[in-house]
Coordinates of C-alpha atoms and ligand atoms in Angstrom, one line a residue:
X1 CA 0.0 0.0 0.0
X2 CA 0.9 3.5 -1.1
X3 CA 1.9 5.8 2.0
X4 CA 2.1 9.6 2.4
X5 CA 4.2 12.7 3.8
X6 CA 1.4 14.8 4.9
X7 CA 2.2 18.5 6.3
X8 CA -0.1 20.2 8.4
X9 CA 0.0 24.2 8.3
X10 CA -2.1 25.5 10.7
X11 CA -0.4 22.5 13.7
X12 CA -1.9 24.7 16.7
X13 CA -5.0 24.9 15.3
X14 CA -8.1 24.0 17.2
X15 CA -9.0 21.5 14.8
X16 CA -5.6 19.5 14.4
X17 CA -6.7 17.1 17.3
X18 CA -9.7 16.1 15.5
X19 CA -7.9 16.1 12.2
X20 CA -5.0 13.6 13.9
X21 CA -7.9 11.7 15.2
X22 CA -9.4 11.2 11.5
X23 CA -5.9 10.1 10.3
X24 CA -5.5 7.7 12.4
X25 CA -9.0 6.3 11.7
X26 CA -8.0 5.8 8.3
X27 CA -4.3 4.5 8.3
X28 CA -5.4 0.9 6.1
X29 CA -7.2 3.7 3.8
X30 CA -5.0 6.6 3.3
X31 CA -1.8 5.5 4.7
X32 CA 1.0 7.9 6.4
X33 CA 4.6 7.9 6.3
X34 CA 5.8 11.2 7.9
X35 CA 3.3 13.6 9.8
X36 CA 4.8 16.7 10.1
X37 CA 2.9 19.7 11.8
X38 CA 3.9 22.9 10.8
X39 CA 3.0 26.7 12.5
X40 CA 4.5 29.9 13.5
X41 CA 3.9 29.7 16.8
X42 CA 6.0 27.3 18.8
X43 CA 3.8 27.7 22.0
X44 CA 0.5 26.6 20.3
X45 CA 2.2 24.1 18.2
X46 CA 4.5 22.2 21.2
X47 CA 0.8 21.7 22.8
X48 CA -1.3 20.4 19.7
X49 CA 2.3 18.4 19.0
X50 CA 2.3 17.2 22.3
X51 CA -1.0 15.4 21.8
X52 CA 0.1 14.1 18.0
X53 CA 3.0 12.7 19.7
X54 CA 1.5 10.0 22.5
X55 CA -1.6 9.3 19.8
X56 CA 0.5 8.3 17.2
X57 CA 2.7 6.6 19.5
X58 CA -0.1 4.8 20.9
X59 CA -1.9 4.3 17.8
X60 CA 0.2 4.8 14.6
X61 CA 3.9 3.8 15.8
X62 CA 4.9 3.5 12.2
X63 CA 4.6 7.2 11.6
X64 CA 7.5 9.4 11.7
X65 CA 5.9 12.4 13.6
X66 CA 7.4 16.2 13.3
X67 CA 6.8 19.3 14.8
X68 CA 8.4 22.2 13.6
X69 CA 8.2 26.1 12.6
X70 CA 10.8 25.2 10.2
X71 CA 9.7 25.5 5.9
X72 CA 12.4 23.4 4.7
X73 CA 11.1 20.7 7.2
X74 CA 8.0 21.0 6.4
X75 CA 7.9 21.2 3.1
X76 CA 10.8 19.6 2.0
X77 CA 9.0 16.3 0.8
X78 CA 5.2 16.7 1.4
X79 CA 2.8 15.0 -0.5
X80 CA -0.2 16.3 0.8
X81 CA -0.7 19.5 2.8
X82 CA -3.7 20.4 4.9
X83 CA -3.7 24.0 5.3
X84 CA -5.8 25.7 8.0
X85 CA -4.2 29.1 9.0
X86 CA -5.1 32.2 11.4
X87 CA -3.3 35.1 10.7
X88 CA -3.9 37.4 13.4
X89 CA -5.2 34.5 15.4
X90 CA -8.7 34.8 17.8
X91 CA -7.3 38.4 19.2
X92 CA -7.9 39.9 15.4
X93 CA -11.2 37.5 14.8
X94 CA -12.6 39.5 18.0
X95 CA -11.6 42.7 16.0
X96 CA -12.8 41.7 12.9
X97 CA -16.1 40.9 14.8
X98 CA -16.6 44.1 17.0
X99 CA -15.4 47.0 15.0
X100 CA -18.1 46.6 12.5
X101 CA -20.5 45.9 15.3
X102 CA -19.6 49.5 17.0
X103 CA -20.5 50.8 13.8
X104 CA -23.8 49.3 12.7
X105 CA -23.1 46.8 10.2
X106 CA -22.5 43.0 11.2
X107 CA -19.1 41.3 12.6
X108 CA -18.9 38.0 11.5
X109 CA -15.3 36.1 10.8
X110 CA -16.4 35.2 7.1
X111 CA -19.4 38.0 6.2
X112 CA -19.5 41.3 5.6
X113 CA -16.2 43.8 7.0
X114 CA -15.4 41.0 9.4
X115 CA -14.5 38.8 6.8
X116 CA -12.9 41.3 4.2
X117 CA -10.8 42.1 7.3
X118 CA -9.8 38.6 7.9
X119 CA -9.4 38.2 4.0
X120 CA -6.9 40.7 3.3
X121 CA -4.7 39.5 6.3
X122 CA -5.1 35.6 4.9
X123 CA -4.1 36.6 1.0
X124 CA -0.6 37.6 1.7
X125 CA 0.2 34.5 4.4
X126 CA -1.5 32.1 1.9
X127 CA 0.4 33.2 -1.2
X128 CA 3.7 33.3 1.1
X129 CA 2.8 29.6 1.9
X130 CA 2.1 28.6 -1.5
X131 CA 5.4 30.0 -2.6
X132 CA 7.6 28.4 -0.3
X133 CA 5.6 24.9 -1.3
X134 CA 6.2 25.4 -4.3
X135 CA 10.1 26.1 -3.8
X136 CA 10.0 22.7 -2.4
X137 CA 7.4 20.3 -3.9
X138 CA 5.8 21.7 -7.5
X139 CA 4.1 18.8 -7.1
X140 CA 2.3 18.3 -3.9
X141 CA -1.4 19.0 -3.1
X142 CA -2.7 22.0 -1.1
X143 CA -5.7 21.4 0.5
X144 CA -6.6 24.6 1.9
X145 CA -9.2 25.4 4.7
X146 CA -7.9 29.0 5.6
X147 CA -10.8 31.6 5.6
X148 CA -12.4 33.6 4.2
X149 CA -12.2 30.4 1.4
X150 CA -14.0 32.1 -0.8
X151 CA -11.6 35.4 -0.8
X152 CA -8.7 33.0 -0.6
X153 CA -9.8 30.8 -3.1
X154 CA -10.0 33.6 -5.6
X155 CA -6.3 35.3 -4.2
X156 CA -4.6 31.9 -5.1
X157 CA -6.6 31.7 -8.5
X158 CA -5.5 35.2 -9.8
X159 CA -1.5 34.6 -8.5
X160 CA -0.8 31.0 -9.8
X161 CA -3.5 30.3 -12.3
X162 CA -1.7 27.5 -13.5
X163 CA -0.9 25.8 -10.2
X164 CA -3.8 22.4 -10.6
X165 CA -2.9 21.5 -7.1
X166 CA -4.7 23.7 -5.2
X167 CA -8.0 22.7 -3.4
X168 CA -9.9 25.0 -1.4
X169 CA -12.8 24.0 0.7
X170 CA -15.1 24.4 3.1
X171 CA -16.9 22.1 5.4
X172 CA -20.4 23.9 6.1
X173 CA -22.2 21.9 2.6
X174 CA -20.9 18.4 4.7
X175 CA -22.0 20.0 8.3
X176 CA -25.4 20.6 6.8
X177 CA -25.7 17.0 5.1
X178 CA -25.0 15.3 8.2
X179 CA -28.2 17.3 10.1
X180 CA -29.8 16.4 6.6
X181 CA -29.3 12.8 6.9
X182 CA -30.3 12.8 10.8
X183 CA -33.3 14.5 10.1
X184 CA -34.1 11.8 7.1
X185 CA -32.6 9.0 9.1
X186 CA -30.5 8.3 6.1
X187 CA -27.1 7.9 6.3
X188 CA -24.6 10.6 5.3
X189 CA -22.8 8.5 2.6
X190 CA -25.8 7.7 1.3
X191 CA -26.9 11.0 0.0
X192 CA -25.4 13.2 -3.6
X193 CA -26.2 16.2 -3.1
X194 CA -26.1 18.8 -5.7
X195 CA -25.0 22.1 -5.0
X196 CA -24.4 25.5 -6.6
X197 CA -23.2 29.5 -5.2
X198 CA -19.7 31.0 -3.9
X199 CA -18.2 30.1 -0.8
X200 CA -20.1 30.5 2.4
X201 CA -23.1 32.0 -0.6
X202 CA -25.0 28.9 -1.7
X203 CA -27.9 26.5 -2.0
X204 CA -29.0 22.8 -2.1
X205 CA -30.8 22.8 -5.4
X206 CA -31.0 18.5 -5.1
X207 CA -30.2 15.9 -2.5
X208 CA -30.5 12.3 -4.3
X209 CA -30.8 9.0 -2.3
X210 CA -29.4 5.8 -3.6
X211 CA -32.6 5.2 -5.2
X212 CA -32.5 8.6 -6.8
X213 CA -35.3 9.8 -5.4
X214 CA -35.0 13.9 -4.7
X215 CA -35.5 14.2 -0.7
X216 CA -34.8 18.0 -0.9
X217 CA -38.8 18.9 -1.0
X218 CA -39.4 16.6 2.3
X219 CA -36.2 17.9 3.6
X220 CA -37.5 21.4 3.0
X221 CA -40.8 20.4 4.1
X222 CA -39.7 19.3 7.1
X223 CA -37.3 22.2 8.4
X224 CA -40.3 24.9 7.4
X225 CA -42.6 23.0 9.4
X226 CA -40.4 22.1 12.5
X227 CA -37.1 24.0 12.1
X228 CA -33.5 22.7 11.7
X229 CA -30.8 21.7 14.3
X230 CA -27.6 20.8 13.9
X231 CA -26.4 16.8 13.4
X232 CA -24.5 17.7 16.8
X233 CA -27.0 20.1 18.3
X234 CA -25.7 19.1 22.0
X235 CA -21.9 20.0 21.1
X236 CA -22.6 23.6 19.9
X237 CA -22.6 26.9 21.5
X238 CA -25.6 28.8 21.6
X239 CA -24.7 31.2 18.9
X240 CA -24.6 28.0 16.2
X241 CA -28.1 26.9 17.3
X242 CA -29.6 30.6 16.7
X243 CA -27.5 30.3 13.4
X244 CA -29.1 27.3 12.0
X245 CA -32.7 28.0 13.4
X246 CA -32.9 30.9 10.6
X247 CA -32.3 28.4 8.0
X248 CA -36.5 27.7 8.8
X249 CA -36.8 31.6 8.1
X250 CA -34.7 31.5 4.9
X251 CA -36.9 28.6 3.9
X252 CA -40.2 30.5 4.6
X253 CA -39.2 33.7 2.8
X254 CA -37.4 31.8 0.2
X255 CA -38.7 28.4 -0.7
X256 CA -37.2 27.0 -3.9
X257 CA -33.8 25.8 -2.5
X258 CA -32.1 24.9 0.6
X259 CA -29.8 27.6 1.6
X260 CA -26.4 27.7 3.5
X261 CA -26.5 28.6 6.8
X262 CA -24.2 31.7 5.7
X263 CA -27.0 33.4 3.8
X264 CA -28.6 34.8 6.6
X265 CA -26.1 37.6 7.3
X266 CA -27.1 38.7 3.6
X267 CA -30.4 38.1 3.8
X268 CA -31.6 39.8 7.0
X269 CA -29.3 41.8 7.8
X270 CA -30.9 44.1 9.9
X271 CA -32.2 41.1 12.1
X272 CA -28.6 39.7 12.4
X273 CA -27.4 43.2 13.9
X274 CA -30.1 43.5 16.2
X275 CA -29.6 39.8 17.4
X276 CA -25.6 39.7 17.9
X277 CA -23.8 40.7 20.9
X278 CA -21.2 43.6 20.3
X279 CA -19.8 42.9 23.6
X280 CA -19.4 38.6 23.5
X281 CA -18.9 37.3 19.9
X282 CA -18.2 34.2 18.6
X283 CA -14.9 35.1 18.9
X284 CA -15.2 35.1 22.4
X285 CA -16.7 32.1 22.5
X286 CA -14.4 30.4 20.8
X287 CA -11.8 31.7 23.1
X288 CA -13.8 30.4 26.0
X289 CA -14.9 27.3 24.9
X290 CA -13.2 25.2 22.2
X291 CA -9.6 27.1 22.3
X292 CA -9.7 26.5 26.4
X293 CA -11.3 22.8 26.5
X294 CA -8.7 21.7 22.9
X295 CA -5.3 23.2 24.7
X296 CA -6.3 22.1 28.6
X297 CA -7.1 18.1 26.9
X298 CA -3.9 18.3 25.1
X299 CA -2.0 19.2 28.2
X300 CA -3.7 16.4 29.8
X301 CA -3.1 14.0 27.6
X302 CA 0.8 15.2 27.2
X303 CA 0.8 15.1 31.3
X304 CA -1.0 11.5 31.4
X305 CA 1.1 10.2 28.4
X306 CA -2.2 8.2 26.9
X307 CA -5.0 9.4 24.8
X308 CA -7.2 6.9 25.4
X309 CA -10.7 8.8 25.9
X310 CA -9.4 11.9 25.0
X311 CA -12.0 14.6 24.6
X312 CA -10.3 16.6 22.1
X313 CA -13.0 16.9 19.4
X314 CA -16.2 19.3 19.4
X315 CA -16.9 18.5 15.6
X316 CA -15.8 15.3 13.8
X317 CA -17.2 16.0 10.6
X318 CA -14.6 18.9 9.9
X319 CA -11.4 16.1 10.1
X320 CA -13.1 13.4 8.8
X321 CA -13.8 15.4 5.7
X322 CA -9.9 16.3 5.1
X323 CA -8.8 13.2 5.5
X324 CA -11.7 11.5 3.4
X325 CA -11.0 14.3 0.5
X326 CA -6.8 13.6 0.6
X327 CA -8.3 9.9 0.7
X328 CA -10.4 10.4 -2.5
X329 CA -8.1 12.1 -4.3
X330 CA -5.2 10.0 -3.7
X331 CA -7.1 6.6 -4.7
X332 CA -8.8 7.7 -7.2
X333 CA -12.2 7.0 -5.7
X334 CA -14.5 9.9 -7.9
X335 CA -16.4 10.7 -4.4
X336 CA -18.5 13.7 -4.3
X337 CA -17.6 16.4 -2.8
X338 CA -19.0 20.6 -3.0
X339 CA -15.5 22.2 -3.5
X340 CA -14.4 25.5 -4.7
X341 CA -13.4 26.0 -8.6
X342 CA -13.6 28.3 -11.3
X343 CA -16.6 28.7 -13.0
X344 CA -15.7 28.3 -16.5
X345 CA -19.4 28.0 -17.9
X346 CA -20.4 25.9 -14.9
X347 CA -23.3 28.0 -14.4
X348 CA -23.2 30.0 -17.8
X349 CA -24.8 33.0 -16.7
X350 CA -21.7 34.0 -14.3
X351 CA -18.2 35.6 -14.6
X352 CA -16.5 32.8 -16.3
X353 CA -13.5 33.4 -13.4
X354 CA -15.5 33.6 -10.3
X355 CA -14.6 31.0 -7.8
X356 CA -17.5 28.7 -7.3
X357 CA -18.6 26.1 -4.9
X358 CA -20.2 23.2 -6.6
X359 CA -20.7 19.2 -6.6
X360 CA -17.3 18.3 -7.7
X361 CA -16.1 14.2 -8.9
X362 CA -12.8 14.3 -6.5
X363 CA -9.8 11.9 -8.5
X364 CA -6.4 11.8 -8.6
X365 CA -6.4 14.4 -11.3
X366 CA -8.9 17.0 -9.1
X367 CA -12.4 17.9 -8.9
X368 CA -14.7 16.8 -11.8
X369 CA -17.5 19.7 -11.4
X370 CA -20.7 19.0 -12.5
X371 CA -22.7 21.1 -15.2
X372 CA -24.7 23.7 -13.0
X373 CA -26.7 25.4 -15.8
X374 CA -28.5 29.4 -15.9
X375 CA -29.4 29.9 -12.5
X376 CA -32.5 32.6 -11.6
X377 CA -32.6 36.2 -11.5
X378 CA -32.6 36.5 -7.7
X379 CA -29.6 33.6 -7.5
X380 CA -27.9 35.9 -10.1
X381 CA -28.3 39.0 -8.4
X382 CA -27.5 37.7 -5.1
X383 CA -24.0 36.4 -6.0
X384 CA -23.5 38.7 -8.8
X385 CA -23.2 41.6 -6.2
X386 CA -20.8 39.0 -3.8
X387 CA -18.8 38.1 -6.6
X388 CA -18.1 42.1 -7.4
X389 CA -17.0 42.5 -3.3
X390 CA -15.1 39.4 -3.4
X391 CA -13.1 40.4 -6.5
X392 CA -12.9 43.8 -5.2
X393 CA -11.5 42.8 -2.3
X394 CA -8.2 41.1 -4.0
X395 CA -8.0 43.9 -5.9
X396 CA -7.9 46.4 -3.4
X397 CA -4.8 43.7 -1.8
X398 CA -2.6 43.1 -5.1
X399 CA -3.3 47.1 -5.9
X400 CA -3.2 48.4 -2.6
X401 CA -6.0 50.7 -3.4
X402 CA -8.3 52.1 -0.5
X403 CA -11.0 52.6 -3.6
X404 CA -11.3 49.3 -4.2
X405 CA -11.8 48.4 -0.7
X406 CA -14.3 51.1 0.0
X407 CA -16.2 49.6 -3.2
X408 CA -15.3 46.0 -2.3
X409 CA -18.0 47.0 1.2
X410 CA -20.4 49.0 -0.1
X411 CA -21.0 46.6 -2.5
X412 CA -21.4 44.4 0.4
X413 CA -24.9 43.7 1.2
X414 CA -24.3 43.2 5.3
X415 CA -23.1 47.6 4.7
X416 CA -24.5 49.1 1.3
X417 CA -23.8 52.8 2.8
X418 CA -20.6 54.2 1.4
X419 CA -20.1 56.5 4.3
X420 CA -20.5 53.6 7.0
X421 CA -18.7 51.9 4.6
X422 CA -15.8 54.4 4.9
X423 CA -15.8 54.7 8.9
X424 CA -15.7 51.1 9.5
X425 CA -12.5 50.8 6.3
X426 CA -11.1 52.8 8.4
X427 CA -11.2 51.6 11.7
X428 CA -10.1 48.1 10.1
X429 CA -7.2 49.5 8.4
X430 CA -6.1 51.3 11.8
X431 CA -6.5 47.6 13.8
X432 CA -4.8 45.9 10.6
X433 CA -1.5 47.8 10.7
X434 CA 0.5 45.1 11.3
X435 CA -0.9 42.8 8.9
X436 CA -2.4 44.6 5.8
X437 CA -0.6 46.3 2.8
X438 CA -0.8 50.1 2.5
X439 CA -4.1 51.0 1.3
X440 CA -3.6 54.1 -0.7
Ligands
NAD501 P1 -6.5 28.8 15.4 O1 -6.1 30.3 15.6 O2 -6.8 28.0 16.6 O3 -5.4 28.1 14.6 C1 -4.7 28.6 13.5 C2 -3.2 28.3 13.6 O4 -2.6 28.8 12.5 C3 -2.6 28.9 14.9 O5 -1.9 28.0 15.6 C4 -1.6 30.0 14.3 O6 -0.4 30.1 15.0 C5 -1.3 29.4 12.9 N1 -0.8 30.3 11.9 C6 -1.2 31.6 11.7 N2 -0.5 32.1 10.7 C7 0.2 31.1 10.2 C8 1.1 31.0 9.1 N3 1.4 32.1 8.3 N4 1.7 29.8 8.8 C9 1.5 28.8 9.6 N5 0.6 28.8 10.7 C10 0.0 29.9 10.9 O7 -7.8 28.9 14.4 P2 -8.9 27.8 14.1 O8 -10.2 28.3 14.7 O9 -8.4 26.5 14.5 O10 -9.0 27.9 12.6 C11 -8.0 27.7 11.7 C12 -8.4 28.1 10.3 O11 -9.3 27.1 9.8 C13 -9.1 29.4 10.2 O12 -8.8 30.0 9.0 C14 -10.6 29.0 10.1 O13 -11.4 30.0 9.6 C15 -10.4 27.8 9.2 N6 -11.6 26.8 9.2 C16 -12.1 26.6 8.0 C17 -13.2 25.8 7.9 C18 -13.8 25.6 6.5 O14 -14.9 25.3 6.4 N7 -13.0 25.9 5.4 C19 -13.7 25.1 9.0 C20 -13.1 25.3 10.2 C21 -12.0 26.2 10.3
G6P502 C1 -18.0 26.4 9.8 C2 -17.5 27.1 8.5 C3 -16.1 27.5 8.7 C4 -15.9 28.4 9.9 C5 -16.4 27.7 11.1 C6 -16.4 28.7 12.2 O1 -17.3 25.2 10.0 O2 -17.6 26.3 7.4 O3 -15.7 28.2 7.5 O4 -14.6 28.8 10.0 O5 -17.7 27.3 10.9 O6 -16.6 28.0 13.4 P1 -16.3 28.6 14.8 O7 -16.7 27.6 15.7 O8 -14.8 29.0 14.9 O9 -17.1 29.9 14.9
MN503 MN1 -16.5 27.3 5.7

């Protein structure tokens, strides 16, 4: 059997436990060499490593496991990297949430200013990243996680449009099958869903069973009528459950397809201000939830030297579904997956370059998107005007223009006032000093 060097960028993440976890679960599928995790900050990375080190040794002995801040090491001969980067970490999340709060438009980490905050501070570490891979291992596969994915996506597709290797995706569309398939009491593999929008920006438009029987009207049916939880309601903070209750709203108002959780930030705007705290985000919740519980169980299971019964994972789905991509891609195995590509005629009546996120074939040679076809006016409209702030956005980076940026969010539909528009650029640039090119 065929093993793999497999980097991990990102090694202090949150989610590298449960991404470890998922590795080991399928060593007789997609076999390891050398695990090597890779990060800029020592401190997080010595704890997350810690962990990766007594459950490999417990469970995966014939792994070579790394931890280092060092490219060369980590780089030198990957075959697979999973990429899942913060720049700025949680501290600049909570900024990217609140400033845009004080001023009357939503703070979210993906949506809206919150996002084109977090955006321009991901292009230049992602391209960086790319780069150095690329010194290394023209070759290898990026797999990339980093948010916003949609900005990013669309960053990496404008500097190295020939580079085929790179993946980006998210893993709300697999989130929202499994609380699909729990509602259906179906099971997850069982269902092909088909899927068309941007990143974070889409819809459901069919979910298939085996039989090939549609189950997206009794799905629909079913969430208008009792509302929608998600698969791992009793894991979540509060602020998820709010998050997907809306999707029952969404459904009311809008009632041809099933939309992303995302949408709602778009959608009712207004409501979403009104109903988010300025003073507690998600970024603080984050902070005191999974970032305390994740480091405290890796320090146990360091101290204990056995991670037998660790509690290291909130959401399995997110690992599972690296691993099981890297797995489909690297045996050949066609599975479906909603990735991120460029359009090219996928949905006809788009920008022929705009990154979308549709039902892809995932084989050795990359994602096989389906045919989307002419979507309606409102669909159109809706990520028509997305598209235009997303590729404003990456402008306003690679130019460094503070034009394009103050287009980029009044273009946005969570602002639409160029004057709040301005005061919140502002702001942002001011908090992003450290991080952002010159906006001029
Ligand atoms: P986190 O802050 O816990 O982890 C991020 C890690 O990246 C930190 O340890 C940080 O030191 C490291 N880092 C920052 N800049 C780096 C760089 N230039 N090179 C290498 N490492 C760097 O954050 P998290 O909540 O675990 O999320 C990690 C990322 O995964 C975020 O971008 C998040 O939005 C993303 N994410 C995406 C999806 C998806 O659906 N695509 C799902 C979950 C999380
Ligand atoms: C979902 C999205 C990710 C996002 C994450 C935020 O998984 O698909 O893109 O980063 O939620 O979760 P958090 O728990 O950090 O708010
Ligand atoms: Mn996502």
């Amino acid at each position: 059997m065929k093993s793999y060097n497999v980097t991990i960028v990102g090694g202090g993440s949150t989610w590298t436990p449960g991404l470890l976890k998922a590795l080991v679960s399928y060593k007789d599928k997609f076999r390891l060499k050398k695990l090597v995790l890779f990060d800029i900050n020592e401190e997080r990375q010595n704890v997350i490593g810690g962990f990766a080190k007594v459950l490999f040794r417990e469970y995966y002995p014939e792994t070579e496991v790394v931890i280092t801040t060092d490219k060369e090491t980590a780089y030198q001969d990957v075959d697979y990297v999973f990429c899942q980067m913060r720049t700025g970490g949680y501290e600049m999340r909570e900024k990217d949430e609140k400033i845009p709060l004080n001023n009357g438009v939503i703070g979210q980490e993906t949506c809206g200013a919150g996002g084109f905050a977090y955006g321009i501070r991901s292009i230049r570490d992602m391209i960086e990243m790319v780069e150095d891979i690329r010194r290394y291992k023209p070759d290898a596969w990026i797999l990339n996680y980093t948010n916003p994915a949609a900005i990013v996506a669309y960053a990496l597709q404008k500097r190295f449009p020939d580079d085929k290797k790179i993946l980006n995706i998210c893993d709300q569309p697999i989130n929202l099958l499994y609380s699909y398939a729990k509602i259906l009491g179906v099971k997850y593999e069982d269902l092909e869903p088909y899927y068309f929008g941007l990143n974070h920006f889409g819809w459901f438009k069919n979910i298939y069973d085996k039989g090939g029987k549609d189950l997206l009207p009794e799905l629909k049916k079913i969430i208008t009528e009792k509302g929608f939880l998600p698969a791992d309601a009793e894991q979540r903070d509060k602020s998820w459950l709010d998050t997907y209750s809306l999707v029952q709203d969404m459904l009311v108002d809008f009632t041809e397809f099933l939309p992303n959780t995302y949408l709602q930030y778009y959608i009712y705007p207004q409501y979403k201000l009104t109903h988010l705290n300025k003073d507690y985000t998600r970024a603080n919740e984050v902070m005191n939830g999974r970032e305390k519980n994740v480091f405290a169980e890796c320090r146990r299971v360091m101290e204990t030297g056995t991670a037998k019964g660790a509690d290291v994972v909130k959401n399995d789905a997110h690992g599972e579904m690296i691993v099981a991509i890297a797995d489909s891609i690297a045996n050949n195995l066609k599975k479906y997956y909603i990735v991120i590509v460029e359009n090219n005629g996928i949905i006809p009546n788009l920008p022929d370059d705009a990154m979308v996120e549709v039902t892809s074939l995932l084989g050795i040679n990359g994602p096989e998107p389906f045919h989307v076809g002419e979507i309606g006016t409102f669909y159109k409209g809706l990520i028509e005007n997305q598209y235009a702030y997303e590729r404003l956005t990456v402008e306003a980076y690679f130019e460094g223009s503070y034009e394009k940026a103050l287009q980029a969010l009044t273009l946005n539909r969570t602002i639409t006032d160029a004057k709040k528009a301005r005061k919140v650029l502002d702001e942002l640039i001011e908090a992003n000093k450290n991080y952002w090119p010159a906006l001029k």
